[in-house]
Amino acid sequence: MAAEPVAAQSAAPPPAVQSIAVIAGASGFVGPAIAKAFREDGYDVRFIGRSAAVTWDDPAAIARLIDGSAIVVNLAGKSVNCRYTDANRNEILRSRVETTRVLREVIAAASTPPAIWINASTATIYRHSTDRPNSDDNGELGKGFSVDVARNWENELFEGDLPHTRRVALRMAIVLGDGPATNLLLRLARIGPTPTGSGRAEGHKTGGRQKFSWIHLDDVVEAIRFLRDTDTISGPVNLASPNPSDNRTLMSILRRAAGMPFGLPSWRWMLEPAMGVLRTEPELILKSRWVIPGTLTEAGFTFEHPDLEAAIGKITAR
């Protein structure tokens, strides 16, 4: 009896080629969360940074890394949670503009540039506002050091022609989570005062009703995913909860979370010494930031944490 022929084994399918995501400045608060999300989405995540395998002083290595990548996310920049000395101000500006310039030049020269470049910016670019909110399409830009930094940052991002790369500037409000802004606000709540005043600009008396625009870290991550996958969105995009609060409400929520029974109002001249001890600037809580996420809302993005008290409760529960 003849032996039955042995069936030929089918060759295994070739492994899927992972899309490459390049994240610059991922050593801070937001970067690791974005990297984790992109890995979960199947990306090969690679980094540029002071302590990464590819550093800012090696433009050739940056070019090799970015050429052929699918997306670049740039979060690089010195933390603004510091006193605005001349040295710190210079480094805050330089670290944002120069890194953005390097990426723009590399992307412009790439043979296979990324389809999208998402670059950090700040919602502080808008004016001190108590009369109406600032949306992406009708917001009024402000003045002063922080605004100048944001303008130069975005100008560098949108300079020149990148016909194959969609560019998005993330005008992020204060990001809440287990990070520097939330920790500073909780420390202030434990000190006790409820700040009033206007920030660096003179002539505004808000009585503690200056607006506080914010966004939870989880929503930052999901918004970046949404922007990555929605190819009709470009330009500046506000990343802020659709439900901004005001300072009195914020401090009341924080005091409850911190177990403080009450707080007394404090004027700017009373707050300055405390902020000096904490080694940061009063602008964080004194400027009236009233920002709404017009582009995201119109495009159908859903916020997981739209309510401030629930968001802070989740953070402090951890």
PDB file of C-alpha atoms in Angstrom:
ATOM      1  CA  MET A   1       0.000   0.000   0.000  1.00  0.00           C
ATOM      2  CA  ALA A   2       1.505   3.273  -1.068  1.00  0.00           C
ATOM      3  CA  ALA A   3       2.307   5.783   1.584  1.00  0.00           C
ATOM      4  CA  GLU A   4       0.113   8.866   1.623  1.00  0.00           C
ATOM      5  CA  PRO A   5       1.903  12.022   0.556  1.00  0.00           C
ATOM      6  CA  VAL A   6       2.934  14.359   3.333  1.00  0.00           C
ATOM      7  CA  ALA A   7       1.077  17.659   3.125  1.00  0.00           C
ATOM      8  CA  ALA A   8       3.389  20.594   2.612  1.00  0.00           C
ATOM      9  CA  GLN A   9       3.496  22.974   5.563  1.00  0.00           C
ATOM     10  CA  SER A  10       2.335  26.444   4.730  1.00  0.00           C
ATOM     11  CA  ALA A  11       4.856  29.179   5.396  1.00  0.00           C
ATOM     12  CA  ALA A  12       4.161  31.376   8.415  1.00  0.00           C
ATOM     13  CA  PRO A  13       2.930  34.855   7.471  1.00  0.00           C
ATOM     14  CA  PRO A  14       5.592  37.532   7.692  1.00  0.00           C
ATOM     15  CA  PRO A  15       5.458  39.590  10.902  1.00  0.00           C
ATOM     16  CA  ALA A  16       3.469  42.798  10.657  1.00  0.00           C
ATOM     17  CA  VAL A  17       5.619  45.879  10.305  1.00  0.00           C
ATOM     18  CA  GLN A  18       5.078  48.126  13.284  1.00  0.00           C
ATOM     19  CA  SER A  19       4.460  51.791  12.697  1.00  0.00           C
ATOM     20  CA  ILE A  20       7.058  53.933  14.428  1.00  0.00           C
ATOM     21  CA  ALA A  21       6.061  56.669  16.875  1.00  0.00           C
ATOM     22  CA  VAL A  22       8.776  59.118  17.909  1.00  0.00           C
ATOM     23  CA  ILE A  23       8.256  60.940  21.202  1.00  0.00           C
ATOM     24  CA  ALA A  24      10.552  63.816  22.070  1.00  0.00           C
ATOM     25  CA  GLY A  25      10.798  65.023  25.653  1.00  0.00           C
ATOM     26  CA  ALA A  26       9.057  62.004  27.162  1.00  0.00           C
ATOM     27  CA  SER A  27      10.776  62.161  30.552  1.00  0.00           C
ATOM     28  CA  GLY A  28       8.206  64.485  32.126  1.00  0.00           C
ATOM     29  CA  PHE A  29       4.698  63.967  33.418  1.00  0.00           C
ATOM     30  CA  VAL A  30       2.726  63.506  30.164  1.00  0.00           C
ATOM     31  CA  GLY A  31       5.273  61.659  28.010  1.00  0.00           C
ATOM     32  CA  PRO A  32       5.286  58.237  29.735  1.00  0.00           C
ATOM     33  CA  ALA A  33       1.475  58.046  29.578  1.00  0.00           C
ATOM     34  CA  ILE A  34       1.519  58.764  25.835  1.00  0.00           C
ATOM     35  CA  ALA A  35       4.285  56.224  25.244  1.00  0.00           C
ATOM     36  CA  LYS A  36       2.311  53.562  27.135  1.00  0.00           C
ATOM     37  CA  ALA A  37      -0.832  54.282  25.105  1.00  0.00           C
ATOM     38  CA  PHE A  38       1.021  54.138  21.789  1.00  0.00           C
ATOM     39  CA  ARG A  39       2.612  50.804  22.707  1.00  0.00           C
ATOM     40  CA  GLU A  40      -0.844  49.476  23.541  1.00  0.00           C
ATOM     41  CA  ASP A  41      -1.913  50.620  20.069  1.00  0.00           C
ATOM     42  CA  GLY A  42       0.846  48.556  18.478  1.00  0.00           C
ATOM     43  CA  TYR A  43       3.438  51.255  17.750  1.00  0.00           C
ATOM     44  CA  ASP A  44       7.166  50.836  17.996  1.00  0.00           C
ATOM     45  CA  VAL A  45       7.861  53.782  20.309  1.00  0.00           C
ATOM     46  CA  ARG A  46      11.221  55.519  20.126  1.00  0.00           C
ATOM     47  CA  PHE A  47      12.532  58.522  22.010  1.00  0.00           C
ATOM     48  CA  ILE A  48      14.521  61.733  21.678  1.00  0.00           C
ATOM     49  CA  GLY A  49      15.718  63.438  24.844  1.00  0.00           C
ATOM     50  CA  ARG A  50      18.597  64.387  27.082  1.00  0.00           C
ATOM     51  CA  SER A  51      18.892  60.847  28.490  1.00  0.00           C
ATOM     52  CA  ALA A  52      17.386  58.882  25.587  1.00  0.00           C
ATOM     53  CA  ALA A  53      19.288  56.749  23.088  1.00  0.00           C
ATOM     54  CA  VAL A  54      18.959  59.642  20.621  1.00  0.00           C
ATOM     55  CA  THR A  55      19.828  63.038  22.078  1.00  0.00           C
ATOM     56  CA  TRP A  56      19.289  66.603  20.875  1.00  0.00           C
ATOM     57  CA  ASP A  57      22.984  67.130  20.146  1.00  0.00           C
ATOM     58  CA  ASP A  58      22.936  64.460  17.403  1.00  0.00           C
ATOM     59  CA  PRO A  59      20.857  65.829  14.495  1.00  0.00           C
ATOM     60  CA  ALA A  60      21.945  62.998  12.183  1.00  0.00           C
ATOM     61  CA  ALA A  61      20.584  60.376  14.582  1.00  0.00           C
ATOM     62  CA  ILE A  62      17.349  62.362  14.940  1.00  0.00           C
ATOM     63  CA  ALA A  63      17.014  62.426  11.147  1.00  0.00           C
ATOM     64  CA  ARG A  64      17.488  58.646  10.897  1.00  0.00           C
ATOM     65  CA  LEU A  65      14.948  58.088  13.657  1.00  0.00           C
ATOM     66  CA  ILE A  66      12.235  60.291  12.175  1.00  0.00           C
ATOM     67  CA  ASP A  67      12.625  59.329   8.490  1.00  0.00           C
ATOM     68  CA  GLY A  68      10.019  56.601   7.965  1.00  0.00           C
ATOM     69  CA  SER A  69       8.156  57.192  11.216  1.00  0.00           C
ATOM     70  CA  ALA A  70       4.376  57.486  11.266  1.00  0.00           C
ATOM     71  CA  ILE A  71       4.008  60.152  13.945  1.00  0.00           C
ATOM     72  CA  VAL A  72       6.153  62.570  15.937  1.00  0.00           C
ATOM     73  CA  VAL A  73       5.006  63.939  19.304  1.00  0.00           C
ATOM     74  CA  ASN A  74       7.156  66.691  20.790  1.00  0.00           C
ATOM     75  CA  LEU A  75       6.797  67.544  24.483  1.00  0.00           C
ATOM     76  CA  ALA A  76      10.311  68.904  25.020  1.00  0.00           C
ATOM     77  CA  GLY A  77      10.831  71.993  27.145  1.00  0.00           C
ATOM     78  CA  LYS A  78      12.063  73.056  30.558  1.00  0.00           C
ATOM     79  CA  SER A  79       9.372  72.895  33.224  1.00  0.00           C
ATOM     80  CA  VAL A  80       7.659  76.218  33.939  1.00  0.00           C
ATOM     81  CA  ASN A  81       7.271  75.155  37.568  1.00  0.00           C
ATOM     82  CA  CYS A  82      10.123  77.415  38.631  1.00  0.00           C
ATOM     83  CA  ARG A  83      10.880  81.029  39.487  1.00  0.00           C
ATOM     84  CA  TYR A  84      11.177  83.216  36.403  1.00  0.00           C
ATOM     85  CA  THR A  85      14.778  84.287  36.807  1.00  0.00           C
ATOM     86  CA  ASP A  86      16.564  85.507  33.676  1.00  0.00           C
ATOM     87  CA  ALA A  87      18.355  82.170  33.350  1.00  0.00           C
ATOM     88  CA  ASN A  88      15.151  80.162  33.722  1.00  0.00           C
ATOM     89  CA  ARG A  89      13.230  82.397  31.325  1.00  0.00           C
ATOM     90  CA  ASN A  90      15.933  82.008  28.688  1.00  0.00           C
ATOM     91  CA  GLU A  91      15.977  78.239  29.090  1.00  0.00           C
ATOM     92  CA  ILE A  92      12.171  77.937  29.033  1.00  0.00           C
ATOM     93  CA  LEU A  93      12.129  79.699  25.659  1.00  0.00           C
ATOM     94  CA  ARG A  94      15.252  78.097  24.185  1.00  0.00           C
ATOM     95  CA  SER A  95      14.309  74.545  25.132  1.00  0.00           C
ATOM     96  CA  ARG A  96      10.990  74.843  23.311  1.00  0.00           C
ATOM     97  CA  VAL A  97      11.901  76.812  20.211  1.00  0.00           C
ATOM     98  CA  GLU A  98      15.208  75.131  19.409  1.00  0.00           C
ATOM     99  CA  THR A  99      13.940  71.560  19.776  1.00  0.00           C
ATOM    100  CA  THR A 100      10.918  72.377  17.623  1.00  0.00           C
ATOM    101  CA  ARG A 101      13.203  73.921  14.996  1.00  0.00           C
ATOM    102  CA  VAL A 102      15.372  70.794  14.896  1.00  0.00           C
ATOM    103  CA  LEU A 103      12.327  68.590  14.333  1.00  0.00           C
ATOM    104  CA  ARG A 104      10.912  70.864  11.633  1.00  0.00           C
ATOM    105  CA  GLU A 105      14.179  70.885   9.709  1.00  0.00           C
ATOM    106  CA  VAL A 106      14.551  67.112   9.981  1.00  0.00           C
ATOM    107  CA  ILE A 107      10.972  66.462   8.864  1.00  0.00           C
ATOM    108  CA  ALA A 108      11.381  68.852   5.928  1.00  0.00           C
ATOM    109  CA  ALA A 109      14.461  66.934   4.766  1.00  0.00           C
ATOM    110  CA  ALA A 110      13.062  63.406   5.311  1.00  0.00           C
ATOM    111  CA  SER A 111      12.507  61.178   2.284  1.00  0.00           C
ATOM    112  CA  THR A 112       9.544  59.561   4.081  1.00  0.00           C
ATOM    113  CA  PRO A 113       8.276  62.161   6.551  1.00  0.00           C
ATOM    114  CA  PRO A 114       5.718  61.352   9.265  1.00  0.00           C
ATOM    115  CA  ALA A 115       2.063  61.822   8.388  1.00  0.00           C
ATOM    116  CA  ILE A 116       1.463  63.861  11.540  1.00  0.00           C
ATOM    117  CA  TRP A 117       3.536  65.971  13.907  1.00  0.00           C
ATOM    118  CA  ILE A 118       1.906  66.862  17.220  1.00  0.00           C
ATOM    119  CA  ASN A 119       3.756  69.554  19.169  1.00  0.00           C
ATOM    120  CA  ALA A 120       3.079  70.747  22.693  1.00  0.00           C
ATOM    121  CA  SER A 121       1.949  74.326  23.250  1.00  0.00           C
ATOM    122  CA  THR A 122      -0.001  75.970  26.071  1.00  0.00           C
ATOM    123  CA  ALA A 123      -3.432  77.420  26.717  1.00  0.00           C
ATOM    124  CA  THR A 124      -1.624  80.251  28.516  1.00  0.00           C
ATOM    125  CA  ILE A 125      -1.244  81.788  25.064  1.00  0.00           C
ATOM    126  CA  TYR A 126      -4.703  83.354  25.549  1.00  0.00           C
ATOM    127  CA  ARG A 127      -5.310  86.590  27.390  1.00  0.00           C
ATOM    128  CA  HIS A 128      -6.401  86.952  31.001  1.00  0.00           C
ATOM    129  CA  SER A 129     -10.124  86.451  30.377  1.00  0.00           C
ATOM    130  CA  THR A 130     -13.103  86.914  32.672  1.00  0.00           C
ATOM    131  CA  ASP A 131     -15.696  88.059  30.129  1.00  0.00           C
ATOM    132  CA  ARG A 132     -15.811  85.157  27.687  1.00  0.00           C
ATOM    133  CA  PRO A 133     -14.111  81.831  26.941  1.00  0.00           C
ATOM    134  CA  ASN A 134     -11.347  81.372  24.362  1.00  0.00           C
ATOM    135  CA  SER A 135     -11.984  78.694  21.750  1.00  0.00           C
ATOM    136  CA  ASP A 136      -9.535  77.479  19.108  1.00  0.00           C
ATOM    137  CA  ASP A 137     -11.175  79.529  16.355  1.00  0.00           C
ATOM    138  CA  ASN A 138     -11.910  82.819  18.148  1.00  0.00           C
ATOM    139  CA  GLY A 139      -9.566  83.036  21.117  1.00  0.00           C
ATOM    140  CA  GLU A 140      -7.698  86.276  21.813  1.00  0.00           C
ATOM    141  CA  LEU A 141      -3.982  85.958  22.414  1.00  0.00           C
ATOM    142  CA  GLY A 142      -2.539  87.732  25.430  1.00  0.00           C
ATOM    143  CA  LYS A 143       0.750  89.411  26.284  1.00  0.00           C
ATOM    144  CA  GLY A 144       3.645  88.855  28.626  1.00  0.00           C
ATOM    145  CA  PHE A 145       6.446  86.324  28.972  1.00  0.00           C
ATOM    146  CA  SER A 146       4.375  83.110  28.875  1.00  0.00           C
ATOM    147  CA  VAL A 147       2.440  84.312  25.847  1.00  0.00           C
ATOM    148  CA  ASP A 148       5.659  85.317  24.062  1.00  0.00           C
ATOM    149  CA  VAL A 149       7.044  81.827  24.651  1.00  0.00           C
ATOM    150  CA  ALA A 150       3.890  80.214  23.259  1.00  0.00           C
ATOM    151  CA  ARG A 151       3.824  82.472  20.179  1.00  0.00           C
ATOM    152  CA  ASN A 152       7.442  81.728  19.309  1.00  0.00           C
ATOM    153  CA  TRP A 153       6.928  78.021  19.987  1.00  0.00           C
ATOM    154  CA  GLU A 154       3.959  77.796  17.619  1.00  0.00           C
ATOM    155  CA  ASN A 155       5.584  80.034  15.008  1.00  0.00           C
ATOM    156  CA  GLU A 156       8.488  77.596  14.830  1.00  0.00           C
ATOM    157  CA  LEU A 157       6.110  74.647  14.494  1.00  0.00           C
ATOM    158  CA  PHE A 158       4.124  76.136  11.610  1.00  0.00           C
ATOM    159  CA  GLU A 159       7.046  77.785   9.799  1.00  0.00           C
ATOM    160  CA  GLY A 160       7.626  76.745   6.194  1.00  0.00           C
ATOM    161  CA  ASP A 161       5.940  74.138   4.035  1.00  0.00           C
ATOM    162  CA  LEU A 162       5.625  70.474   5.073  1.00  0.00           C
ATOM    163  CA  PRO A 163       3.236  69.184   2.387  1.00  0.00           C
ATOM    164  CA  HIS A 164       3.211  65.572   3.597  1.00  0.00           C
ATOM    165  CA  THR A 165       2.971  66.203   7.342  1.00  0.00           C
ATOM    166  CA  ARG A 166      -0.089  67.409   9.226  1.00  0.00           C
ATOM    167  CA  ARG A 167       0.854  69.707  12.109  1.00  0.00           C
ATOM    168  CA  VAL A 168      -1.084  70.155  15.365  1.00  0.00           C
ATOM    169  CA  ALA A 169      -0.230  72.462  18.281  1.00  0.00           C
ATOM    170  CA  LEU A 170      -1.580  71.225  21.616  1.00  0.00           C
ATOM    171  CA  ARG A 171      -2.745  74.267  23.559  1.00  0.00           C
ATOM    172  CA  MET A 172      -2.900  72.369  26.836  1.00  0.00           C
ATOM    173  CA  ALA A 173      -4.599  73.707  29.923  1.00  0.00           C
ATOM    174  CA  ILE A 174      -3.221  72.749  33.341  1.00  0.00           C
ATOM    175  CA  VAL A 175      -2.938  68.949  33.337  1.00  0.00           C
ATOM    176  CA  LEU A 176      -4.283  67.230  36.434  1.00  0.00           C
ATOM    177  CA  GLY A 177      -2.958  63.873  37.571  1.00  0.00           C
ATOM    178  CA  ASP A 178      -0.124  62.655  39.759  1.00  0.00           C
ATOM    179  CA  GLY A 179       2.082  65.424  38.454  1.00  0.00           C
ATOM    180  CA  PRO A 180       3.637  68.783  39.356  1.00  0.00           C
ATOM    181  CA  ALA A 181       0.640  71.072  38.826  1.00  0.00           C
ATOM    182  CA  THR A 182      -1.751  68.979  40.929  1.00  0.00           C
ATOM    183  CA  ASN A 183       0.821  68.447  43.660  1.00  0.00           C
ATOM    184  CA  LEU A 184       1.525  72.187  43.842  1.00  0.00           C
ATOM    185  CA  LEU A 185      -2.173  73.029  44.041  1.00  0.00           C
ATOM    186  CA  LEU A 186      -2.698  70.487  46.822  1.00  0.00           C
ATOM    187  CA  ARG A 187       0.238  71.972  48.733  1.00  0.00           C
ATOM    188  CA  LEU A 188      -1.325  75.413  48.414  1.00  0.00           C
ATOM    189  CA  ALA A 189      -4.651  74.030  49.645  1.00  0.00           C
ATOM    190  CA  ARG A 190      -2.903  72.609  52.703  1.00  0.00           C
ATOM    191  CA  ILE A 191      -1.328  76.020  53.371  1.00  0.00           C
ATOM    192  CA  GLY A 192      -4.843  77.361  53.524  1.00  0.00           C
ATOM    193  CA  PRO A 193      -5.237  80.618  51.529  1.00  0.00           C
ATOM    194  CA  THR A 194      -7.608  81.130  48.633  1.00  0.00           C
ATOM    195  CA  PRO A 195      -5.667  83.305  46.165  1.00  0.00           C
ATOM    196  CA  THR A 196      -7.292  86.333  44.597  1.00  0.00           C
ATOM    197  CA  GLY A 197      -6.005  88.788  42.037  1.00  0.00           C
ATOM    198  CA  SER A 198      -5.113  88.824  38.393  1.00  0.00           C
ATOM    199  CA  GLY A 199      -1.696  87.386  37.709  1.00  0.00           C
ATOM    200  CA  ARG A 200       1.120  89.419  36.250  1.00  0.00           C
ATOM    201  CA  ALA A 201      -1.173  91.863  34.458  1.00  0.00           C
ATOM    202  CA  GLU A 202      -2.185  94.931  36.454  1.00  0.00           C
ATOM    203  CA  GLY A 203      -5.687  96.311  36.882  1.00  0.00           C
ATOM    204  CA  HIS A 204      -7.772  93.117  37.194  1.00  0.00           C
ATOM    205  CA  LYS A 205      -9.675  92.478  40.409  1.00  0.00           C
ATOM    206  CA  THR A 206     -11.257  89.031  40.249  1.00  0.00           C
ATOM    207  CA  GLY A 207     -12.029  88.378  43.907  1.00  0.00           C
ATOM    208  CA  GLY A 208     -10.874  84.797  43.483  1.00  0.00           C
ATOM    209  CA  ARG A 209     -13.196  84.246  40.509  1.00  0.00           C
ATOM    210  CA  GLN A 210     -10.410  84.020  37.953  1.00  0.00           C
ATOM    211  CA  LYS A 211     -11.153  81.109  35.646  1.00  0.00           C
ATOM    212  CA  PHE A 212      -9.322  77.815  35.954  1.00  0.00           C
ATOM    213  CA  SER A 213      -9.133  75.711  32.796  1.00  0.00           C
ATOM    214  CA  TRP A 214      -7.830  72.200  33.247  1.00  0.00           C
ATOM    215  CA  ILE A 215      -7.713  68.715  31.726  1.00  0.00           C
ATOM    216  CA  HIS A 216      -7.164  65.267  33.229  1.00  0.00           C
ATOM    217  CA  LEU A 217      -4.097  63.346  32.054  1.00  0.00           C
ATOM    218  CA  ASP A 218      -6.287  60.498  30.782  1.00  0.00           C
ATOM    219  CA  ASP A 219      -8.082  62.937  28.486  1.00  0.00           C
ATOM    220  CA  VAL A 220      -4.776  64.347  27.219  1.00  0.00           C
ATOM    221  CA  VAL A 221      -3.758  60.849  26.146  1.00  0.00           C
ATOM    222  CA  GLU A 222      -7.108  60.087  24.526  1.00  0.00           C
ATOM    223  CA  ALA A 223      -7.174  63.456  22.767  1.00  0.00           C
ATOM    224  CA  ILE A 224      -3.739  62.790  21.255  1.00  0.00           C
ATOM    225  CA  ARG A 225      -4.954  59.412  20.042  1.00  0.00           C
ATOM    226  CA  PHE A 226      -8.044  61.115  18.605  1.00  0.00           C
ATOM    227  CA  LEU A 227      -5.985  63.776  16.823  1.00  0.00           C
ATOM    228  CA  ARG A 228      -3.616  61.135  15.481  1.00  0.00           C
ATOM    229  CA  ASP A 229      -6.496  59.208  13.947  1.00  0.00           C
ATOM    230  CA  THR A 230      -8.591  62.156  12.716  1.00  0.00           C
ATOM    231  CA  ASP A 231      -6.802  63.388   9.627  1.00  0.00           C
ATOM    232  CA  THR A 232      -9.077  66.401   9.116  1.00  0.00           C
ATOM    233  CA  ILE A 233      -7.730  68.284  12.151  1.00  0.00           C
ATOM    234  CA  SER A 234      -4.659  70.512  11.992  1.00  0.00           C
ATOM    235  CA  GLY A 235      -3.430  73.774  13.498  1.00  0.00           C
ATOM    236  CA  PRO A 236      -3.849  74.867  17.135  1.00  0.00           C
ATOM    237  CA  VAL A 237      -6.147  72.667  19.227  1.00  0.00           C
ATOM    238  CA  ASN A 238      -7.280  73.462  22.779  1.00  0.00           C
ATOM    239  CA  LEU A 239      -6.830  70.597  25.215  1.00  0.00           C
ATOM    240  CA  ALA A 240      -9.094  71.588  28.098  1.00  0.00           C
ATOM    241  CA  SER A 241     -12.131  70.214  29.857  1.00  0.00           C
ATOM    242  CA  PRO A 242     -15.440  71.530  28.480  1.00  0.00           C
ATOM    243  CA  ASN A 243     -16.258  72.563  32.073  1.00  0.00           C
ATOM    244  CA  PRO A 244     -13.727  75.137  33.315  1.00  0.00           C
ATOM    245  CA  SER A 245     -13.995  76.154  36.956  1.00  0.00           C
ATOM    246  CA  ASP A 246     -12.931  79.228  38.887  1.00  0.00           C
ATOM    247  CA  ASN A 247     -10.294  79.628  41.556  1.00  0.00           C
ATOM    248  CA  ARG A 248     -12.622  79.761  44.555  1.00  0.00           C
ATOM    249  CA  THR A 249     -14.310  76.524  43.490  1.00  0.00           C
ATOM    250  CA  LEU A 250     -10.978  74.877  42.715  1.00  0.00           C
ATOM    251  CA  MET A 251      -9.498  75.717  46.113  1.00  0.00           C
ATOM    252  CA  SER A 252     -12.656  74.571  47.885  1.00  0.00           C
ATOM    253  CA  ILE A 253     -12.467  71.189  46.128  1.00  0.00           C
ATOM    254  CA  LEU A 254      -8.748  70.901  46.859  1.00  0.00           C
ATOM    255  CA  ARG A 255      -9.209  71.742  50.534  1.00  0.00           C
ATOM    256  CA  ARG A 256     -11.791  68.986  50.884  1.00  0.00           C
ATOM    257  CA  ALA A 257      -9.455  66.566  49.115  1.00  0.00           C
ATOM    258  CA  ALA A 258      -6.554  67.647  51.356  1.00  0.00           C
ATOM    259  CA  GLY A 259      -8.622  67.508  54.539  1.00  0.00           C
ATOM    260  CA  MET A 260      -8.391  71.246  55.233  1.00  0.00           C
ATOM    261  CA  PRO A 261     -11.493  72.626  56.980  1.00  0.00           C
ATOM    262  CA  PHE A 262     -11.292  76.183  55.634  1.00  0.00           C
ATOM    263  CA  GLY A 263      -9.121  78.733  53.841  1.00  0.00           C
ATOM    264  CA  LEU A 264      -8.801  82.488  54.027  1.00  0.00           C
ATOM    265  CA  PRO A 265      -8.631  84.764  50.957  1.00  0.00           C
ATOM    266  CA  SER A 266      -5.185  86.133  50.209  1.00  0.00           C
ATOM    267  CA  TRP A 267      -4.120  88.972  47.935  1.00  0.00           C
ATOM    268  CA  ARG A 268      -1.252  88.692  45.528  1.00  0.00           C
ATOM    269  CA  TRP A 269       1.205  90.435  47.876  1.00  0.00           C
ATOM    270  CA  MET A 270       0.378  87.828  50.515  1.00  0.00           C
ATOM    271  CA  LEU A 271       0.723  84.933  48.069  1.00  0.00           C
ATOM    272  CA  GLU A 272       4.093  85.916  46.587  1.00  0.00           C
ATOM    273  CA  PRO A 273       6.191  84.772  49.602  1.00  0.00           C
ATOM    274  CA  ALA A 274       4.444  81.382  49.693  1.00  0.00           C
ATOM    275  CA  MET A 275       5.020  80.827  45.975  1.00  0.00           C
ATOM    276  CA  GLY A 276       8.643  81.843  46.478  1.00  0.00           C
ATOM    277  CA  VAL A 277       9.037  79.132  49.111  1.00  0.00           C
ATOM    278  CA  LEU A 278       7.488  76.647  46.677  1.00  0.00           C
ATOM    279  CA  ARG A 279       9.899  77.943  44.005  1.00  0.00           C
ATOM    280  CA  THR A 280       7.295  78.685  41.365  1.00  0.00           C
ATOM    281  CA  GLU A 281       5.398  81.645  39.884  1.00  0.00           C
ATOM    282  CA  PRO A 282       1.970  82.932  41.054  1.00  0.00           C
ATOM    283  CA  GLU A 283       0.772  83.002  37.443  1.00  0.00           C
ATOM    284  CA  LEU A 284      -0.261  79.341  37.789  1.00  0.00           C
ATOM    285  CA  ILE A 285      -3.247  80.292  39.935  1.00  0.00           C
ATOM    286  CA  LEU A 286      -3.656  84.039  39.458  1.00  0.00           C
ATOM    287  CA  LYS A 287      -4.130  84.333  35.698  1.00  0.00           C
ATOM    288  CA  SER A 288      -7.729  83.862  34.559  1.00  0.00           C
ATOM    289  CA  ARG A 289      -7.521  81.027  32.029  1.00  0.00           C
ATOM    290  CA  TRP A 290     -10.897  80.540  30.360  1.00  0.00           C
ATOM    291  CA  VAL A 291     -10.403  78.006  27.584  1.00  0.00           C
ATOM    292  CA  ILE A 292     -12.853  75.644  25.897  1.00  0.00           C
ATOM    293  CA  PRO A 293     -12.134  72.739  23.524  1.00  0.00           C
ATOM    294  CA  GLY A 294     -14.039  73.918  20.448  1.00  0.00           C
ATOM    295  CA  THR A 295     -12.255  71.809  17.832  1.00  0.00           C
ATOM    296  CA  LEU A 296     -12.320  68.594  19.840  1.00  0.00           C
ATOM    297  CA  THR A 297     -15.964  68.996  20.809  1.00  0.00           C
ATOM    298  CA  GLU A 298     -17.076  69.746  17.249  1.00  0.00           C
ATOM    299  CA  ALA A 299     -15.149  66.722  15.976  1.00  0.00           C
ATOM    300  CA  GLY A 300     -16.981  64.426  18.398  1.00  0.00           C
ATOM    301  CA  PHE A 301     -14.352  63.823  21.082  1.00  0.00           C
ATOM    302  CA  THR A 302     -15.797  62.594  24.396  1.00  0.00           C
ATOM    303  CA  PHE A 303     -14.072  63.531  27.650  1.00  0.00           C
ATOM    304  CA  GLU A 304     -13.714  60.793  30.238  1.00  0.00           C
ATOM    305  CA  HIS A 305     -13.236  63.327  33.061  1.00  0.00           C
ATOM    306  CA  PRO A 306     -15.327  66.437  32.340  1.00  0.00           C
ATOM    307  CA  ASP A 307     -16.062  67.250  36.004  1.00  0.00           C
ATOM    308  CA  LEU A 308     -13.381  68.884  38.172  1.00  0.00           C
ATOM    309  CA  GLU A 309     -14.418  67.513  41.565  1.00  0.00           C
ATOM    310  CA  ALA A 310     -14.711  63.946  40.255  1.00  0.00           C
ATOM    311  CA  ALA A 311     -11.341  64.257  38.505  1.00  0.00           C
ATOM    312  CA  ILE A 312      -9.568  65.515  41.631  1.00  0.00           C
ATOM    313  CA  GLY A 313     -11.313  62.867  43.705  1.00  0.00           C
ATOM    314  CA  LYS A 314      -9.973  60.137  41.434  1.00  0.00           C
ATOM    315  CA  ILE A 315      -6.462  61.570  41.569  1.00  0.00           C
ATOM    316  CA  THR A 316      -6.322  61.971  45.349  1.00  0.00           C
ATOM    317  CA  ALA A 317      -7.865  58.508  45.878  1.00  0.00           C
ATOM    318  CA  ARG A 318      -4.696  57.036  44.418  1.00  0.00           C
TER     319      ARG A 318
END
